């Protein structure tokens, strides 16, 4: 009944000013090398295939739209939402997923007030880095064990989503637990997200599986974009 009551959502992603400056700056600085690697890889792979750039742009748009679907979490005054980064990681790899996440979250912060600029680095870490790398590892780990494409994609989408919110809870708990033990605050945050994120993760797994299976049947070459070789260095 509590979840059905109207309640204002005060934040989407980690809102502006939610993290102390030192924590926010630390998350931002630590993600910069991955963003630089993503830009370098994008330039290299654009030279290998003219389809690569529009495909990455399409995935950035998909992550932007999917992660703009808020579901209020009444207990802590924030929102859950699907992420889309599990699908991106399967199709273009985790490093490029970090770059795609940066673009989507930056546009949301600037134009929709979803998340903040000071917390952008932390939001990228949870959604792009942790979500992307977990989704990629799960997908390829299951495929190496001969799981079907649909099962591997479902697990990648679902666990990527759940890993994102586990990381978000850790980011909040580590910065804001105060005199309380870190584990107590972390457990409270995880339990707060559980009623919304548990079903959202399952739905995102189904969405990821459906998209990957559809692409494999219509344009199977797109599943190999994450493995494109780097362009040869110019003399």
Short mmCIF file of the C-alpha atoms (twelve columns), coordinates in Angstrom:
data_MODEL
# 
_entry.id   MODEL 
# 
loop_
_atom_site.group_PDB 
_atom_site.id 
_atom_site.type_symbol 
_atom_site.label_atom_id 
_atom_site.label_alt_id 
_atom_site.label_comp_id 
_atom_site.label_asym_id 
_atom_site.label_seq_id 
_atom_site.Cartn_x 
_atom_site.Cartn_y 
_atom_site.Cartn_z 
_atom_site.pdbx_PDB_model_num 
ATOM 1   C CA . UNK A 1   0.000  0.000   0.000   1 
ATOM 2   C CA . UNK A 2   2.895  2.344   0.785   1 
ATOM 3   C CA . UNK A 3   4.295  1.919   -2.728  1 
ATOM 4   C CA . UNK A 4   0.919  2.837   -4.247  1 
ATOM 5   C CA . UNK A 5   0.590  6.110   -2.360  1 
ATOM 6   C CA . UNK A 6   1.460  9.274   -4.319  1 
ATOM 7   C CA . UNK A 7   4.901  10.476  -3.335  1 
ATOM 8   C CA . UNK A 8   7.129  13.088  -4.964  1 
ATOM 9   C CA . UNK A 9   10.395 11.796  -6.400  1 
ATOM 10  C CA . UNK A 10  13.196 14.142  -5.380  1 
ATOM 11  C CA . UNK A 11  15.965 12.736  -7.511  1 
ATOM 12  C CA . UNK A 12  16.811 10.765  -10.627 1 
ATOM 13  C CA . UNK A 13  20.221 9.116   -10.612 1 
ATOM 14  C CA . UNK A 14  22.383 10.849  -7.962  1 
ATOM 15  C CA . UNK A 15  21.112 14.404  -7.736  1 
ATOM 16  C CA . UNK A 16  23.202 17.574  -7.724  1 
ATOM 17  C CA . UNK A 17  24.790 18.180  -4.344  1 
ATOM 18  C CA . UNK A 18  23.855 14.789  -2.940  1 
ATOM 19  C CA . UNK A 19  27.479 13.706  -2.520  1 
ATOM 20  C CA . UNK A 20  30.085 15.764  -0.646  1 
ATOM 21  C CA . UNK A 21  32.459 17.567  -2.991  1 
ATOM 22  C CA . UNK A 22  35.450 15.343  -2.255  1 
ATOM 23  C CA . UNK A 23  33.533 12.168  -2.968  1 
ATOM 24  C CA . UNK A 24  31.955 13.576  -6.131  1 
ATOM 25  C CA . UNK A 25  35.339 14.791  -7.411  1 
ATOM 26  C CA . UNK A 26  36.948 11.439  -6.661  1 
ATOM 27  C CA . UNK A 27  34.381 9.482   -8.649  1 
ATOM 28  C CA . UNK A 28  34.673 11.930  -11.554 1 
ATOM 29  C CA . UNK A 29  38.463 11.896  -11.710 1 
ATOM 30  C CA . UNK A 30  38.627 8.114   -11.493 1 
ATOM 31  C CA . UNK A 31  36.346 7.626   -14.495 1 
ATOM 32  C CA . UNK A 32  38.241 10.017  -16.819 1 
ATOM 33  C CA . UNK A 33  40.790 7.398   -18.035 1 
ATOM 34  C CA . UNK A 34  37.973 5.093   -19.139 1 
ATOM 35  C CA . UNK A 35  36.265 7.945   -20.989 1 
ATOM 36  C CA . UNK A 36  39.538 8.811   -22.744 1 
ATOM 37  C CA . UNK A 37  39.990 5.160   -23.719 1 
ATOM 38  C CA . UNK A 38  36.425 5.094   -25.038 1 
ATOM 39  C CA . UNK A 39  37.020 8.155   -27.247 1 
ATOM 40  C CA . UNK A 40  40.227 6.626   -28.606 1 
ATOM 41  C CA . UNK A 41  38.522 3.318   -29.339 1 
ATOM 42  C CA . UNK A 42  35.600 5.079   -31.023 1 
ATOM 43  C CA . UNK A 43  37.951 6.867   -33.413 1 
ATOM 44  C CA . UNK A 44  39.815 3.678   -34.221 1 
ATOM 45  C CA . UNK A 45  36.712 1.630   -34.912 1 
ATOM 46  C CA . UNK A 46  35.041 4.356   -36.945 1 
ATOM 47  C CA . UNK A 47  37.961 3.936   -39.350 1 
ATOM 48  C CA . UNK A 48  37.185 0.206   -39.580 1 
ATOM 49  C CA . UNK A 49  33.464 0.448   -40.303 1 
ATOM 50  C CA . UNK A 50  31.259 3.326   -41.486 1 
ATOM 51  C CA . UNK A 51  28.344 1.754   -39.587 1 
ATOM 52  C CA . UNK A 52  30.060 1.857   -36.216 1 
ATOM 53  C CA . UNK A 53  29.464 5.517   -35.367 1 
ATOM 54  C CA . UNK A 54  25.699 5.559   -36.120 1 
ATOM 55  C CA . UNK A 55  25.290 2.253   -34.275 1 
ATOM 56  C CA . UNK A 56  26.973 3.667   -31.161 1 
ATOM 57  C CA . UNK A 57  24.841 6.818   -31.463 1 
ATOM 58  C CA . UNK A 58  21.708 4.659   -31.674 1 
ATOM 59  C CA . UNK A 59  22.715 2.816   -28.505 1 
ATOM 60  C CA . UNK A 60  23.415 6.106   -26.723 1 
ATOM 61  C CA . UNK A 61  19.907 7.239   -27.656 1 
ATOM 62  C CA . UNK A 62  18.486 3.939   -26.396 1 
ATOM 63  C CA . UNK A 63  20.298 4.261   -23.048 1 
ATOM 64  C CA . UNK A 64  19.100 7.867   -22.791 1 
ATOM 65  C CA . UNK A 65  15.456 6.911   -23.365 1 
ATOM 66  C CA . UNK A 66  15.428 3.712   -21.302 1 
ATOM 67  C CA . UNK A 67  17.050 5.354   -18.282 1 
ATOM 68  C CA . UNK A 68  14.518 8.224   -18.405 1 
ATOM 69  C CA . UNK A 69  11.706 5.995   -17.123 1 
ATOM 70  C CA . UNK A 70  11.562 6.738   -13.380 1 
ATOM 71  C CA . UNK A 71  9.815  4.570   -10.818 1 
ATOM 72  C CA . UNK A 72  9.587  6.391   -7.442  1 
ATOM 73  C CA . UNK A 73  11.144 4.789   -4.359  1 
ATOM 74  C CA . UNK A 74  8.994  6.328   -1.583  1 
ATOM 75  C CA . UNK A 75  11.180 5.349   1.372   1 
ATOM 76  C CA . UNK A 76  14.243 7.370   0.362   1 
ATOM 77  C CA . UNK A 77  12.730 9.958   -1.992  1 
ATOM 78  C CA . UNK A 78  14.545 8.898   -5.132  1 
ATOM 79  C CA . UNK A 79  13.797 6.860   -8.275  1 
ATOM 80  C CA . UNK A 80  14.563 3.495   -9.740  1 
ATOM 81  C CA . UNK A 81  14.740 3.057   -13.491 1 
ATOM 82  C CA . UNK A 82  15.963 0.602   -16.112 1 
ATOM 83  C CA . UNK A 83  19.447 1.313   -17.420 1 
ATOM 84  C CA . UNK A 84  20.044 -0.146  -20.870 1 
ATOM 85  C CA . UNK A 85  23.775 -0.522  -20.276 1 
ATOM 86  C CA . UNK A 86  23.625 -4.317  -20.190 1 
ATOM 87  C CA . UNK A 87  22.384 -4.305  -23.788 1 
ATOM 88  C CA . UNK A 88  25.014 -1.744  -24.798 1 
ATOM 89  C CA . UNK A 89  27.793 -3.827  -23.224 1 
ATOM 90  C CA . UNK A 90  26.716 -6.927  -25.148 1 
ATOM 91  C CA . UNK A 91  26.677 -5.047  -28.451 1 
ATOM 92  C CA . UNK A 92  29.661 -2.676  -28.225 1 
ATOM 93  C CA . UNK A 93  31.658 -3.827  -25.208 1 
ATOM 94  C CA . UNK A 94  32.078 -2.302  -21.738 1 
ATOM 95  C CA . UNK A 95  34.539 0.488   -22.529 1 
ATOM 96  C CA . UNK A 96  32.310 1.953   -25.221 1 
ATOM 97  C CA . UNK A 97  29.357 1.508   -22.864 1 
ATOM 98  C CA . UNK A 98  31.075 3.878   -20.427 1 
ATOM 99  C CA . UNK A 99  31.286 6.501   -23.185 1 
ATOM 100 C CA . UNK A 100 27.661 5.945   -24.227 1 
ATOM 101 C CA . UNK A 101 26.562 6.273   -20.599 1 
ATOM 102 C CA . UNK A 102 28.472 9.546   -20.248 1 
ATOM 103 C CA . UNK A 103 26.656 11.046  -23.238 1 
ATOM 104 C CA . UNK A 104 23.222 9.881   -22.047 1 
ATOM 105 C CA . UNK A 105 23.701 11.054  -18.457 1 
ATOM 106 C CA . UNK A 106 25.222 14.390  -19.465 1 
ATOM 107 C CA . UNK A 107 22.214 15.191  -21.660 1 
ATOM 108 C CA . UNK A 108 19.822 14.147  -18.887 1 
ATOM 109 C CA . UNK A 109 21.624 16.330  -16.344 1 
ATOM 110 C CA . UNK A 110 21.701 19.354  -18.652 1 
ATOM 111 C CA . UNK A 111 18.200 19.228  -20.115 1 
ATOM 112 C CA . UNK A 112 16.024 17.084  -17.854 1 
ATOM 113 C CA . UNK A 113 17.505 17.718  -14.378 1 
ATOM 114 C CA . UNK A 114 17.991 13.959  -14.035 1 
ATOM 115 C CA . UNK A 115 21.123 13.593  -11.969 1 
ATOM 116 C CA . UNK A 116 23.673 16.346  -11.549 1 
ATOM 117 C CA . UNK A 117 26.916 17.557  -13.071 1 
ATOM 118 C CA . UNK A 118 28.820 17.230  -9.801  1 
ATOM 119 C CA . UNK A 119 27.618 13.637  -9.399  1 
ATOM 120 C CA . UNK A 120 28.080 12.722  -13.063 1 
ATOM 121 C CA . UNK A 121 31.211 10.697  -12.374 1 
ATOM 122 C CA . UNK A 122 29.489 8.632   -9.686  1 
ATOM 123 C CA . UNK A 123 26.483 8.048   -11.936 1 
ATOM 124 C CA . UNK A 124 28.781 6.902   -14.760 1 
ATOM 125 C CA . UNK A 125 30.548 4.535   -12.372 1 
ATOM 126 C CA . UNK A 126 27.335 2.845   -11.276 1 
ATOM 127 C CA . UNK A 127 25.530 2.697   -14.617 1 
ATOM 128 C CA . UNK A 128 28.344 2.604   -17.166 1 
ATOM 129 C CA . UNK A 129 31.370 1.057   -15.467 1 
ATOM 130 C CA . UNK A 130 29.846 -1.433  -13.025 1 
ATOM 131 C CA . UNK A 131 26.680 -2.047  -15.047 1 
ATOM 132 C CA . UNK A 132 28.583 -2.308  -18.326 1 
ATOM 133 C CA . UNK A 133 31.417 -4.543  -17.160 1 
ATOM 134 C CA . UNK A 134 29.112 -6.835  -15.179 1 
ATOM 135 C CA . UNK A 135 26.756 -7.224  -18.139 1 
ATOM 136 C CA . UNK A 136 29.641 -7.940  -20.512 1 
ATOM 137 C CA . UNK A 137 31.277 -10.464 -18.162 1 
ATOM 138 C CA . UNK A 138 28.014 -12.287 -17.477 1 
ATOM 139 C CA . UNK A 139 27.085 -12.500 -21.153 1 
ATOM 140 C CA . UNK A 140 30.433 -13.829 -22.350 1 
ATOM 141 C CA . UNK A 141 30.877 -16.032 -19.305 1 
ATOM 142 C CA . UNK A 142 27.575 -17.774 -19.952 1 
ATOM 143 C CA . UNK A 143 28.238 -18.001 -23.684 1 
ATOM 144 C CA . UNK A 144 31.555 -19.704 -22.945 1 
ATOM 145 C CA . UNK A 145 29.558 -22.239 -20.911 1 
ATOM 146 C CA . UNK A 146 27.371 -22.819 -24.004 1 
ATOM 147 C CA . UNK A 147 24.309 -20.980 -22.705 1 
ATOM 148 C CA . UNK A 148 21.920 -19.895 -25.444 1 
ATOM 149 C CA . UNK A 149 22.080 -16.354 -26.767 1 
ATOM 150 C CA . UNK A 150 18.743 -15.464 -25.168 1 
ATOM 151 C CA . UNK A 151 19.646 -16.868 -21.728 1 
ATOM 152 C CA . UNK A 152 23.039 -15.141 -21.697 1 
ATOM 153 C CA . UNK A 153 21.516 -11.810 -22.780 1 
ATOM 154 C CA . UNK A 154 18.720 -12.094 -20.209 1 
ATOM 155 C CA . UNK A 155 21.203 -12.682 -17.385 1 
ATOM 156 C CA . UNK A 156 23.436 -9.858  -18.646 1 
ATOM 157 C CA . UNK A 157 20.590 -7.333  -18.702 1 
ATOM 158 C CA . UNK A 158 19.165 -8.372  -15.345 1 
ATOM 159 C CA . UNK A 159 22.436 -8.579  -13.408 1 
ATOM 160 C CA . UNK A 160 23.789 -5.416  -15.010 1 
ATOM 161 C CA . UNK A 161 20.719 -3.571  -13.726 1 
ATOM 162 C CA . UNK A 162 21.008 -5.007  -10.223 1 
ATOM 163 C CA . UNK A 163 24.757 -4.355  -10.101 1 
ATOM 164 C CA . UNK A 164 24.125 -0.717  -11.029 1 
ATOM 165 C CA . UNK A 165 21.877 -0.232  -8.011  1 
ATOM 166 C CA . UNK A 166 24.189 -2.128  -5.695  1 
ATOM 167 C CA . UNK A 167 26.936 0.308   -6.742  1 
ATOM 168 C CA . UNK A 168 24.634 3.311   -6.345  1 
ATOM 169 C CA . UNK A 169 23.793 2.148   -2.827  1 
ATOM 170 C CA . UNK A 170 27.491 1.766   -2.039  1 
ATOM 171 C CA . UNK A 171 28.279 5.246   -3.368  1 
ATOM 172 C CA . UNK A 172 25.582 6.775   -1.177  1 
ATOM 173 C CA . UNK A 173 26.395 4.694   1.891   1 
ATOM 174 C CA . UNK A 174 30.150 5.268   1.747   1 
ATOM 175 C CA . UNK A 175 29.723 9.048   1.554   1 
ATOM 176 C CA . UNK A 176 26.725 9.547   3.836   1 
ATOM 177 C CA . UNK A 177 26.734 6.845   6.511   1 
ATOM 178 C CA . UNK A 178 28.027 9.274   9.151   1 
ATOM 179 C CA . UNK A 179 28.239 7.670   12.604  1 
ATOM 180 C CA . UNK A 180 26.343 4.580   11.446  1 
ATOM 181 C CA . UNK A 181 28.303 1.509   10.327  1 
ATOM 182 C CA . UNK A 182 28.759 1.400   6.570   1 
ATOM 183 C CA . UNK A 183 27.121 -2.010  6.359   1 
ATOM 184 C CA . UNK A 184 23.974 -0.819  8.142   1 
ATOM 185 C CA . UNK A 185 23.482 2.131   5.813   1 
ATOM 186 C CA . UNK A 186 24.285 0.025   2.772   1 
ATOM 187 C CA . UNK A 187 21.782 -2.637  3.797   1 
ATOM 188 C CA . UNK A 188 19.067 -0.031  4.347   1 
ATOM 189 C CA . UNK A 189 19.619 1.457   0.901   1 
ATOM 190 C CA . UNK A 190 19.656 -1.933  -0.807  1 
ATOM 191 C CA . UNK A 191 16.394 -2.912  0.887   1 
ATOM 192 C CA . UNK A 192 14.853 0.409   -0.141  1 
ATOM 193 C CA . UNK A 193 15.616 -0.226  -3.805  1 
ATOM 194 C CA . UNK A 194 14.587 -3.887  -3.687  1 
ATOM 195 C CA . UNK A 195 10.779 -3.542  -4.255  1 
ATOM 196 C CA . UNK A 196 11.249 -1.532  -7.442  1 
ATOM 197 C CA . UNK A 197 14.584 -2.717  -8.800  1 
ATOM 198 C CA . UNK A 198 13.945 -6.442  -8.430  1 
ATOM 199 C CA . UNK A 199 11.112 -6.495  -11.024 1 
ATOM 200 C CA . UNK A 200 12.781 -3.799  -13.144 1 
ATOM 201 C CA . UNK A 201 15.898 -5.933  -13.411 1 
ATOM 202 C CA . UNK A 202 13.861 -8.910  -14.593 1 
ATOM 203 C CA . UNK A 203 12.078 -6.737  -17.162 1 
ATOM 204 C CA . UNK A 204 15.382 -5.326  -18.349 1 
ATOM 205 C CA . UNK A 205 16.715 -8.857  -18.721 1 
ATOM 206 C CA . UNK A 206 13.742 -9.748  -20.924 1 
ATOM 207 C CA . UNK A 207 14.199 -6.560  -22.965 1 
ATOM 208 C CA . UNK A 208 17.914 -7.250  -23.455 1 
ATOM 209 C CA . UNK A 209 17.300 -10.859 -24.470 1 
ATOM 210 C CA . UNK A 210 14.601 -9.857  -26.950 1 
ATOM 211 C CA . UNK A 211 16.771 -7.159  -28.520 1 
ATOM 212 C CA . UNK A 212 19.869 -9.356  -28.828 1 
ATOM 213 C CA . UNK A 213 17.963 -12.321 -30.288 1 
ATOM 214 C CA . UNK A 214 16.174 -10.023 -32.753 1 
ATOM 215 C CA . UNK A 215 19.471 -8.484  -33.891 1 
ATOM 216 C CA . UNK A 216 21.086 -11.920 -34.210 1 
ATOM 217 C CA . UNK A 217 18.327 -12.983 -36.587 1 
ATOM 218 C CA . UNK A 218 18.149 -9.814  -38.684 1 
ATOM 219 C CA . UNK A 219 21.693 -8.348  -38.562 1 
ATOM 220 C CA . UNK A 220 24.053 -10.848 -36.892 1 
ATOM 221 C CA . UNK A 221 27.116 -8.844  -37.941 1 
ATOM 222 C CA . UNK A 222 26.128 -6.150  -35.427 1 
ATOM 223 C CA . UNK A 223 26.878 -8.560  -32.582 1 
ATOM 224 C CA . UNK A 224 30.552 -8.489  -33.569 1 
ATOM 225 C CA . UNK A 225 31.054 -4.727  -33.347 1 
ATOM 226 C CA . UNK A 226 32.548 -4.996  -29.850 1 
ATOM 227 C CA . UNK A 227 35.352 -7.143  -31.302 1 
ATOM 228 C CA . UNK A 228 36.360 -4.908  -34.207 1 
ATOM 229 C CA . UNK A 229 40.157 -4.667  -34.406 1 
ATOM 230 C CA . UNK A 230 41.828 -1.332  -33.871 1 
ATOM 231 C CA . UNK A 231 42.653 0.657   -36.977 1 
ATOM 232 C CA . UNK A 232 46.322 0.398   -37.966 1 
ATOM 233 C CA . UNK A 233 48.454 3.316   -36.901 1 
ATOM 234 C CA . UNK A 234 49.113 5.859   -39.646 1 
ATOM 235 C CA . UNK A 235 52.791 6.455   -40.453 1 
# 
